Short mmCIF file of C-alpha atoms in Angstrom, two decimals:
data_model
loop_
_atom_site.label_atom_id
_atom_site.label_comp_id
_atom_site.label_asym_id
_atom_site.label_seq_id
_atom_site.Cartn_x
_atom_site.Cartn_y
_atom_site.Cartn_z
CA UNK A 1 32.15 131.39 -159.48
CA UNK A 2 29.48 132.12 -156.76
CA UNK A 3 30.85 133.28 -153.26
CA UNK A 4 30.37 131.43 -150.35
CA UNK A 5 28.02 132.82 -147.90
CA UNK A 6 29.70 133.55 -144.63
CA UNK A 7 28.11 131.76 -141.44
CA UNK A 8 26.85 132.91 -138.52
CA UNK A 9 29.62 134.52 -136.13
CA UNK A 10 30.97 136.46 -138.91
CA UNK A 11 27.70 137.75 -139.62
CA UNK A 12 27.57 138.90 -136.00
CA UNK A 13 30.88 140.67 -136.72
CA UNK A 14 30.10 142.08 -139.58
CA UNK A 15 27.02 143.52 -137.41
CA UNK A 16 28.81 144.66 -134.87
CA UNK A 17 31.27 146.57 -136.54
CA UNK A 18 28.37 148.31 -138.69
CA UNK A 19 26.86 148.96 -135.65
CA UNK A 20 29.56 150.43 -133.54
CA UNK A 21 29.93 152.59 -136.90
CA UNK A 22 26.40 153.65 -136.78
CA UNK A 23 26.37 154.77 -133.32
CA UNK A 24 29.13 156.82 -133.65
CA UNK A 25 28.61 158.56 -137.32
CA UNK A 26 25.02 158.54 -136.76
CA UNK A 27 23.42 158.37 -133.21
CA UNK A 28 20.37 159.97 -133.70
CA UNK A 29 19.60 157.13 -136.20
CA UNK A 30 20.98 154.31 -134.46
CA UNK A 31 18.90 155.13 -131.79
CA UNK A 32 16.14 154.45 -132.78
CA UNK A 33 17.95 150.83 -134.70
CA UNK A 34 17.82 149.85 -131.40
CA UNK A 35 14.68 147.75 -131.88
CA UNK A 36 15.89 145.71 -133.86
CA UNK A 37 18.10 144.52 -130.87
CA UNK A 38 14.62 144.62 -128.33
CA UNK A 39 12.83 142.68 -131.11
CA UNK A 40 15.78 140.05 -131.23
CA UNK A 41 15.59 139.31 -127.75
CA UNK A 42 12.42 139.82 -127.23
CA UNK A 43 11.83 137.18 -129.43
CA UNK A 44 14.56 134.86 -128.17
CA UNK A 45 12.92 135.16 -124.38
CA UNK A 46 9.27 134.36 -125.50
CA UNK A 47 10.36 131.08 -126.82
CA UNK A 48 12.87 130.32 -124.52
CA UNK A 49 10.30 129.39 -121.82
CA UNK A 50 8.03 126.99 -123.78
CA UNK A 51 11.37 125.50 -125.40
CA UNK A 52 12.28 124.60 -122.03
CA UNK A 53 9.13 123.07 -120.86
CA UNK A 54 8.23 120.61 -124.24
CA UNK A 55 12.49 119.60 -124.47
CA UNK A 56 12.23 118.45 -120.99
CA UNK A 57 9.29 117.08 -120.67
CA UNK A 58 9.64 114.66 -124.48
CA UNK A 59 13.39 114.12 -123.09
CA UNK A 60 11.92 112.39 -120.21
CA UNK A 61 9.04 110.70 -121.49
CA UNK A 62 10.64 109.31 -123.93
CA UNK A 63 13.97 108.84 -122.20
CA UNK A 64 15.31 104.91 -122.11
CA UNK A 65 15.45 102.84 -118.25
CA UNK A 66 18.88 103.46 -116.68
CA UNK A 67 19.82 105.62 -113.94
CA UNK A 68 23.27 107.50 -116.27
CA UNK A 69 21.58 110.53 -117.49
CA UNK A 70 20.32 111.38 -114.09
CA UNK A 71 23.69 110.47 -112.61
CA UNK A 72 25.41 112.91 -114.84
CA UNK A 73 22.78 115.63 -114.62
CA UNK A 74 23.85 115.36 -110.37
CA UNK A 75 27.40 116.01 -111.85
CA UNK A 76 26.88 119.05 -113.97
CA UNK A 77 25.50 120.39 -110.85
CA UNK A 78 27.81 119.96 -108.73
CA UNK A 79 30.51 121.20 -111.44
CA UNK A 80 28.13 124.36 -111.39
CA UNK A 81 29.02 124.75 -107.90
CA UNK A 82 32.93 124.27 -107.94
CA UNK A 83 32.58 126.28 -111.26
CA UNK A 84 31.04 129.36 -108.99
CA UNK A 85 32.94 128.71 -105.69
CA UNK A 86 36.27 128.73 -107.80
CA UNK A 87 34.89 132.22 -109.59
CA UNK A 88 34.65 133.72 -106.03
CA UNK A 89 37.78 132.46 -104.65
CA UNK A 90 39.91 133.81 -108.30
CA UNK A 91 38.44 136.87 -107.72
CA UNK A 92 39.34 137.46 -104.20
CA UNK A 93 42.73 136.68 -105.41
CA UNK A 94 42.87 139.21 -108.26
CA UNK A 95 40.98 142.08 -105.87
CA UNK A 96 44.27 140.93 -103.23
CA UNK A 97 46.30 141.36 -105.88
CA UNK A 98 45.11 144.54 -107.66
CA UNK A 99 43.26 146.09 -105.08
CA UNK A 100 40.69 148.80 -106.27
CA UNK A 101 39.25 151.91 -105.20
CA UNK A 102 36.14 153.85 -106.31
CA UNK A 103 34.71 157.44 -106.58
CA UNK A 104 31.52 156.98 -104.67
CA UNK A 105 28.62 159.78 -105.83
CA UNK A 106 24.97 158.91 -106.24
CA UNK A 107 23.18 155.89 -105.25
CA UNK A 108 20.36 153.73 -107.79
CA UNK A 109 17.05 152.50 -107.76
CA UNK A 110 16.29 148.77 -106.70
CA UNK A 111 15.68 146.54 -103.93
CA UNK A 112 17.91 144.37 -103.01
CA UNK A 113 17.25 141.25 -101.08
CA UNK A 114 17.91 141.80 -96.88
CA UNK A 115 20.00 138.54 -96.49
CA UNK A 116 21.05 135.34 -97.51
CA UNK A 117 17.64 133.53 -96.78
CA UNK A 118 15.91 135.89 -99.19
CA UNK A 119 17.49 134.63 -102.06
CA UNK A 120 17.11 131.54 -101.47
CA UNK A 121 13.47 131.53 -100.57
CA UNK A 122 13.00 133.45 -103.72
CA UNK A 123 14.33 130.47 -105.69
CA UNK A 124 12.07 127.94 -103.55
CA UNK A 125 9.11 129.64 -104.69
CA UNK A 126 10.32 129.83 -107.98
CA UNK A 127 10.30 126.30 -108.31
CA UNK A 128 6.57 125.84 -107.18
CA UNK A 129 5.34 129.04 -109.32
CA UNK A 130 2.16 128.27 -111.45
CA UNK A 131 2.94 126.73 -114.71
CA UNK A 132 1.11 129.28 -116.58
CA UNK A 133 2.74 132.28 -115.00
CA UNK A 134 6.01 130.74 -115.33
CA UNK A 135 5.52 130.63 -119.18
CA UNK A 136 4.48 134.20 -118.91
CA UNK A 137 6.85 135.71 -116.96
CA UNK A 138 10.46 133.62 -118.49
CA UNK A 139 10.32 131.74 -114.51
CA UNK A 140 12.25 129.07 -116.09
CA UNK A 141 13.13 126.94 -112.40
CA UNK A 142 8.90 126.71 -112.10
CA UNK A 143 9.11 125.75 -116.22
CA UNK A 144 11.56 123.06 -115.34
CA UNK A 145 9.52 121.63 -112.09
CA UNK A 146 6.37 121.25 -114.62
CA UNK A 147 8.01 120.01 -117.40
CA UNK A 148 9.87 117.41 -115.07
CA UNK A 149 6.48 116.20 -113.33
CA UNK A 150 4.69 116.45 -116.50
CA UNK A 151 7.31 114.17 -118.29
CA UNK A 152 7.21 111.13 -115.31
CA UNK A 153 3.90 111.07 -115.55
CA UNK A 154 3.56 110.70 -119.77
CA UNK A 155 5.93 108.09 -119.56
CA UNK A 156 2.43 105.72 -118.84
CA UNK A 157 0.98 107.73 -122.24
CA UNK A 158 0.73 105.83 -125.21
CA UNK A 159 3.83 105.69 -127.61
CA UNK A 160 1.79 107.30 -130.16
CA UNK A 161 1.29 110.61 -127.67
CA UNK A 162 4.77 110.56 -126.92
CA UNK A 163 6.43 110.41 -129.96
CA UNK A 164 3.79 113.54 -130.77
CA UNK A 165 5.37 115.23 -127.93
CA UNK A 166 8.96 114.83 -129.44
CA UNK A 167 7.14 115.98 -132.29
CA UNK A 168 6.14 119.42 -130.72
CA UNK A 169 10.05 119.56 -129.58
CA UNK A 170 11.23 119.91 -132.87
CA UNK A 171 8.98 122.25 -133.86
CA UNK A 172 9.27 124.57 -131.56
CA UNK A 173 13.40 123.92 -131.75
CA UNK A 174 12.79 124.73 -135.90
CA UNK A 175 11.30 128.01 -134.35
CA UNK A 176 14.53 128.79 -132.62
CA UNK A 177 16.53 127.87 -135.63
CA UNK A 178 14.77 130.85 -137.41
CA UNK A 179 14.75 133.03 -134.50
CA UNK A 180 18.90 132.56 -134.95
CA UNK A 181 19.06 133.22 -137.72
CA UNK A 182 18.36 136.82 -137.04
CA UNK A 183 21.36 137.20 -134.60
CA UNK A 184 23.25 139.48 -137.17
CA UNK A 185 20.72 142.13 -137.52
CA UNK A 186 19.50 141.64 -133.64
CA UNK A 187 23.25 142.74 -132.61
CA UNK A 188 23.73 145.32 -135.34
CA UNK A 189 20.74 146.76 -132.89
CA UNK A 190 22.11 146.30 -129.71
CA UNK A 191 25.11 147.99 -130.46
CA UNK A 192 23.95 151.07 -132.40
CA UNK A 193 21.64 151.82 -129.14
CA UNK A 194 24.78 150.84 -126.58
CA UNK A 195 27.44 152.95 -129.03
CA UNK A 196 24.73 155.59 -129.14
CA UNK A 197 23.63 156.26 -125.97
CA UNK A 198 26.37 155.28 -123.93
CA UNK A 199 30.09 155.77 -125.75
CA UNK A 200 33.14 155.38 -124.66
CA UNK A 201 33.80 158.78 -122.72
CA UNK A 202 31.38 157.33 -119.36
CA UNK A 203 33.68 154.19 -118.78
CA UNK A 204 37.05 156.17 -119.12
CA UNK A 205 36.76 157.21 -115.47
CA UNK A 206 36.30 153.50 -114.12
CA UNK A 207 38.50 151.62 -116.77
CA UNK A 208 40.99 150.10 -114.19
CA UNK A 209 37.63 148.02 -112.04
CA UNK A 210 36.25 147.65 -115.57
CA UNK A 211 39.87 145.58 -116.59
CA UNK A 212 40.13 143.72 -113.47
CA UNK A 213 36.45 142.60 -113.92
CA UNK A 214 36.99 141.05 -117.41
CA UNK A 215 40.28 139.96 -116.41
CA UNK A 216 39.28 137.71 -114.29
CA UNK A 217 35.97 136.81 -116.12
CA UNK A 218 39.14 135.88 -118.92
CA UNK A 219 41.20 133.64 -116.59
CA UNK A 220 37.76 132.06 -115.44
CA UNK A 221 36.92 131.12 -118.88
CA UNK A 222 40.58 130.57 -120.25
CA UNK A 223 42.46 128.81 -117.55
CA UNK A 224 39.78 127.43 -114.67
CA UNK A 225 37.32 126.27 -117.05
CA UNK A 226 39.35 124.26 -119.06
CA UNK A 227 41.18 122.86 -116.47
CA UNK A 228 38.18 121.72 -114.93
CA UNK A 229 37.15 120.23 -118.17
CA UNK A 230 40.71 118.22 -118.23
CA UNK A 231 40.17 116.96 -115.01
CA UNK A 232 36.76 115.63 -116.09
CA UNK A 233 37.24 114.28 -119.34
CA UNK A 234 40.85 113.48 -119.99
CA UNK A 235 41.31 115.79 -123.14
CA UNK A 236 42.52 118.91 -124.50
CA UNK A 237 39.31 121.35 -123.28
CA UNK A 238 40.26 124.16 -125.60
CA UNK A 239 38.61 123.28 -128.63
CA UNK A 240 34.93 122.90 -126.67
CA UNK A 241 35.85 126.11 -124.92
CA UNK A 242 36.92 128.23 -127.77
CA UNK A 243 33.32 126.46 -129.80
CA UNK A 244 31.56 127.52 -126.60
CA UNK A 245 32.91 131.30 -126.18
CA UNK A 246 32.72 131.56 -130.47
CA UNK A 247 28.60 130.47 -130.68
CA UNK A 248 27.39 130.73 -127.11
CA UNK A 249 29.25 133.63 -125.59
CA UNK A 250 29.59 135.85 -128.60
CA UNK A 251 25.62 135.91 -128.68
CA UNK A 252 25.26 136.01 -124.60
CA UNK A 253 27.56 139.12 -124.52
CA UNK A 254 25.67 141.22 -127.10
CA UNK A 255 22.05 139.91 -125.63
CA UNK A 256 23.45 140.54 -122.07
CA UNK A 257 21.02 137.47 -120.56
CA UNK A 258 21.51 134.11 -119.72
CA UNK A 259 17.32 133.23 -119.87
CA UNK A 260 17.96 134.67 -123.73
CA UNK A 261 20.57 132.71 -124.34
CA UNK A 262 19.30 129.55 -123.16
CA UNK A 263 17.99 128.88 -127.21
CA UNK A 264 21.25 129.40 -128.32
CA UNK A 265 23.20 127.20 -125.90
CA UNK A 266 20.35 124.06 -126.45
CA UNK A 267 21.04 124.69 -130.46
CA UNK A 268 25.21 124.81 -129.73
CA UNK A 269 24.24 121.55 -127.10
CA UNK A 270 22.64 119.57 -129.76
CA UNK A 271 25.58 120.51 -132.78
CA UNK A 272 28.27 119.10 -129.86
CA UNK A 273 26.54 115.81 -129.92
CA UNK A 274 25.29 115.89 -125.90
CA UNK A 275 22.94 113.69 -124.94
CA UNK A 276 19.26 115.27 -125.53
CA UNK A 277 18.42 114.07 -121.81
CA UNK A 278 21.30 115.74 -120.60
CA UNK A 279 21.42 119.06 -121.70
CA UNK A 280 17.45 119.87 -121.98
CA UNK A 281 17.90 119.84 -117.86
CA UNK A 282 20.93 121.19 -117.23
CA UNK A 283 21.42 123.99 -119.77
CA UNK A 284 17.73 126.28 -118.40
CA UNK A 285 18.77 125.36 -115.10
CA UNK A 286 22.61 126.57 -115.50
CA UNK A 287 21.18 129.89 -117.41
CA UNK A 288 19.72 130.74 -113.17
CA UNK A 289 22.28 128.68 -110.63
CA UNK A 290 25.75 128.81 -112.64
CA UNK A 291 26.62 132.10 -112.24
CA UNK A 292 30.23 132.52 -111.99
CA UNK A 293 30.66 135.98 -113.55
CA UNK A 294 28.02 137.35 -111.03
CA UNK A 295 30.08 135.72 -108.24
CA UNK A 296 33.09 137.62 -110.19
CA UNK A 297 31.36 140.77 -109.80
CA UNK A 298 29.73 140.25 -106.14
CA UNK A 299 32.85 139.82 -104.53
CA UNK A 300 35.21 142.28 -106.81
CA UNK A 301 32.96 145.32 -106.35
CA UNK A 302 32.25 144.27 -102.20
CA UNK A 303 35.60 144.47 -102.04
CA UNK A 304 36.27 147.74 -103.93
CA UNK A 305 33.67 148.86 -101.43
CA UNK A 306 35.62 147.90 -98.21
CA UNK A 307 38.92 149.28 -99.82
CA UNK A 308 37.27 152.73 -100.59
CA UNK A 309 36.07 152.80 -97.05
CA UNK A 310 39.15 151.78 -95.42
CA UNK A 311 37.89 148.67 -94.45
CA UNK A 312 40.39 145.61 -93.42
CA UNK A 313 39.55 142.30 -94.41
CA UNK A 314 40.01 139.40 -92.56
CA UNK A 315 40.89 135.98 -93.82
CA UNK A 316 37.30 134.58 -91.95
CA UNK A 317 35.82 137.61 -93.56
CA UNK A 318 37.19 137.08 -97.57
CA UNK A 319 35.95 133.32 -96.82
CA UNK A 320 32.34 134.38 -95.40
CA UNK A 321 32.31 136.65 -98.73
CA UNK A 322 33.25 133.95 -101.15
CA UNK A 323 30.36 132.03 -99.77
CA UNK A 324 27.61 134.88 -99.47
CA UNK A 325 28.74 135.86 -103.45
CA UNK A 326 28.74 131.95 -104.81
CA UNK A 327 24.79 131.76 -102.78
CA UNK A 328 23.95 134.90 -103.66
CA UNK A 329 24.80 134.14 -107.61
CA UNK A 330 22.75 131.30 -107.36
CA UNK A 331 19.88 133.11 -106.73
CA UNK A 332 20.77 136.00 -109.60
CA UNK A 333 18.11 136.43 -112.19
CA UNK A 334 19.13 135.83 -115.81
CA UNK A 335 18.60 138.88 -116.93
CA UNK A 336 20.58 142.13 -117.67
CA UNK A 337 22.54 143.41 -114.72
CA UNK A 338 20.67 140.85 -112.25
CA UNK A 339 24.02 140.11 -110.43
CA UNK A 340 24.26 144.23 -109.06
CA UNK A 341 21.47 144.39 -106.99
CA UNK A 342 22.79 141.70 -105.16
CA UNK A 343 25.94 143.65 -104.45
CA UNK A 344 24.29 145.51 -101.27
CA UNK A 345 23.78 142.25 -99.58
CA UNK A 346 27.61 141.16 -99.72
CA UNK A 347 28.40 144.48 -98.73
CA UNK A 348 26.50 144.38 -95.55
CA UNK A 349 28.76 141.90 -94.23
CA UNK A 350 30.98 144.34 -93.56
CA UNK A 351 28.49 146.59 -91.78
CA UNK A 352 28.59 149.24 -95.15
CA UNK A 353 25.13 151.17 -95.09
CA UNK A 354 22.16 150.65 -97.86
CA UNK A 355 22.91 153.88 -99.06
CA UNK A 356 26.59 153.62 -100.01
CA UNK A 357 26.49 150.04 -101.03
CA UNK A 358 23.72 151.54 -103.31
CA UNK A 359 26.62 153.66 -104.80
CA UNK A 360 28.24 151.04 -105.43
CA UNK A 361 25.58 149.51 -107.61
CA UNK A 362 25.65 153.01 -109.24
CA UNK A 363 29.45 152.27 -110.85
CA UNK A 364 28.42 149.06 -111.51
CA UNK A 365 25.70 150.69 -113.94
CA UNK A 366 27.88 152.58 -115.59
CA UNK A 367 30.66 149.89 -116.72
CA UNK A 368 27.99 147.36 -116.89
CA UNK A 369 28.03 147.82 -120.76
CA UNK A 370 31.59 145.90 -120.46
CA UNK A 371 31.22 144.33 -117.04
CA UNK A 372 27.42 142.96 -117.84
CA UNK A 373 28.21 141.79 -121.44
CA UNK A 374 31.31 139.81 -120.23
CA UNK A 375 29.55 138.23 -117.24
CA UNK A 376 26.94 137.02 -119.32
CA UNK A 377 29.14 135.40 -121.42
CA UNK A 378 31.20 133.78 -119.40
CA UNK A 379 27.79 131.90 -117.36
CA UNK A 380 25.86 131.44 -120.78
CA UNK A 381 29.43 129.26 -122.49
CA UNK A 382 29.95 127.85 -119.34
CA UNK A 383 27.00 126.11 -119.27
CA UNK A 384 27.58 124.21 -122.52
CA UNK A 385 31.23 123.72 -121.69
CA UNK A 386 30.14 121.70 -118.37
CA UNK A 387 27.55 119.88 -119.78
CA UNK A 388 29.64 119.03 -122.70
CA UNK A 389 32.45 117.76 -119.76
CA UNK A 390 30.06 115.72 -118.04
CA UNK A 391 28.43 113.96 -121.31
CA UNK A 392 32.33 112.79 -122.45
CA UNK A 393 33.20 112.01 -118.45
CA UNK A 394 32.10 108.10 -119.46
CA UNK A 395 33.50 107.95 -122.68
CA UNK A 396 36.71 109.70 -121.97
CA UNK A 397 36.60 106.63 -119.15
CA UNK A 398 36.24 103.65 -121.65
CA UNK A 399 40.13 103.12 -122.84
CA UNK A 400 41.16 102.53 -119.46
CA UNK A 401 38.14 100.13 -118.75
#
């Protein structure tokens, strides 16, 4: 009797644990395993990009008349934004409720943006970027303008060109498949260079931010998110959420980016049965705008930063936060760690210099490992649990009609 082969996510346990393994026993060795992780996403961010650009653009050239899918791409967004808003307002709750304080010693590297306005001119250009060098560079807003003029216009091509474009789409969503496929052994990478150069002695000292980080990134996914979903569709959310957090946030935490992920969560999109038109706009632009584990982390570490400082917050003041962290989320890159460098900018509502708020950043490196991993996974499922809540919205409707 032949044994079964096991499928994907416990491959990707089975990697992790021989990972973790090898970056303890061995470190030296699994080291230099680590490129098998780089190679993994490496390879997951160069197709990402032009996976975007050909799905959106044969989604809408070859999308049917009717104004629905546009309709419920206007939802998702907006479910993006209550999704982020209610991220910052849980976790000015849990900081209330389990205040923290932090051990501020040396500052980082980076530049964070001066204000507000930054960020969000920095997504308006963005969108407007050169098609080429928004291939090259994994701009996926300036991919997603392109694609979307691109598509209107080859709606006037001939059938026989469009179909060919649909064509291209499954090709290069056949390349992703394979690229997928090598999740397991990607991972087993990640970890034996994380295990290896990190270990578990640097986070000991911040454990208690680390906890109330991933607490609430746990409550976000576990309790907010599905109620949101029940609200929107009428049904028991769990069994989307757990499918998302199993196949999309398993892979997200280990890859620690949301522009790497975006392959993943247009694969788990298509498996739920989402409507091609649907998801091929809303899951690249949900890997840069719906970032509710960045507003998590904005708002939990500014406010670490005013407690360590002895600074009192005001009700206007937690407010004005909640809304600089949800805008300045928006505008975090979807890559590793994008959401710390953003951290500065929240803190200078509170008049706390460049300098210290740059210390702040500096604990935020060192628990990112746990901190970073989780964040991504919460934005990457949530993504495909939204979309997915918006695609049943009209059929969860139809009984009652």
């Amino acid at each position: 009797m032949s044994l079964r082969k096991p499928g994907l996510v416990p491959q990707i346990l089975i990697g992790v644990a021989l990972g973790a393994l090898a970056g303890l026993v061995l470190p030296d060795i699994a080291e230099r395993l680590g490129v098998l992780g780089r190679l993994f996403v490496g390879m997951l961010k160069a197709v990402a990009p032009l996976l975007v650009m050909v799905l959106v653009m044969s989604a809408i050239a070859n999308r049917q008349e009717g104004g629905l899918a546009g309709r419920k791409v206007f939802v998702t967004f907006v479910l993006y934004l209550l999704g982020t808003t209610s991220a910052a307002l849980l976790a000015l709750l849990m900081s209330r409720a389990f205040p923290q304080t932090i051990t501020l010693r040396e500052a980082v590297e980076g530049s964070p943006p001066a204000d507000v306005s930054a960020v969000l001119m920095d997504v308006l250009f963005k969108l407007i970027d050169n098609p080429v060098n928004a291939l090259l560079t994994g701009n996926f807003l300036g991919c997603l303008t392109w694609a979307v003029l691109l598509g209107i216009s080859f709606r006037r091509a001939p059938e026989g060109f469009r179909r060919n474009l649909g064509t291209l789409a499954d090709a290069v969503s056949d390349i992703v498949r394979y690229v997928i496929r090598f999740a397991p052994v990607g991972i087993f990478g990640l970890v034996c260079t994380t295990v290896a150069t990190v270990g578990l002695a640097a986070l000991a000292e911040y454990a208690s931010l680390a906890a109330l980080l991933v607490a609430t990134m746990l409550l976000m996914a576990l309790v907010v998110n599905p109620l949101i979903v029940l609200l929107v569709t009428r049904e028991n959310p769990y069994p989307v959420v757990f499918r998302c957090l199993e196949e999309s946030g398993l892979t997200a935490f280990f890859t620690r980016s949301s522009a790497a992920n975006i392959p993943v969560n247009l694969a788990l999109s298509k498996k739920l049965g989402i409507d091609e038109e649907l998801y091929s706009v809303t899951i690249p632009v949900g890997a840069t705008v719906n970032m509710a584990g960045a507003a998590i982390t904005i708002t939990v570490l500014t406010l670490a930063a005013t407690n360590t400082l002895g600074i009192e917050m005001s009700l206007g003041g937690s407010l004005a936060l909640c809304l600089v962290a949800v805008l300045a989320a928006c505008g975090a890159s979807g890559v590793p760690s994008g959401s710390l460098l953003l951290v500065p900018l929240a803190c200078s509502l509170f008049g706390i210099s460049y300098d210290v708020a740059m210390q702040v950043v500096a604990v935020g490196f060192i628990i990112s490992v746990i901190q970073d991993s989780t964040e991504t996974a919460l934005n990457s499922s949530t993504d495909v649990v939204y979309t997915y809540a918006v695609d049943r919205m009209k059929s969860a409707g139809e009984p009652s009609a």
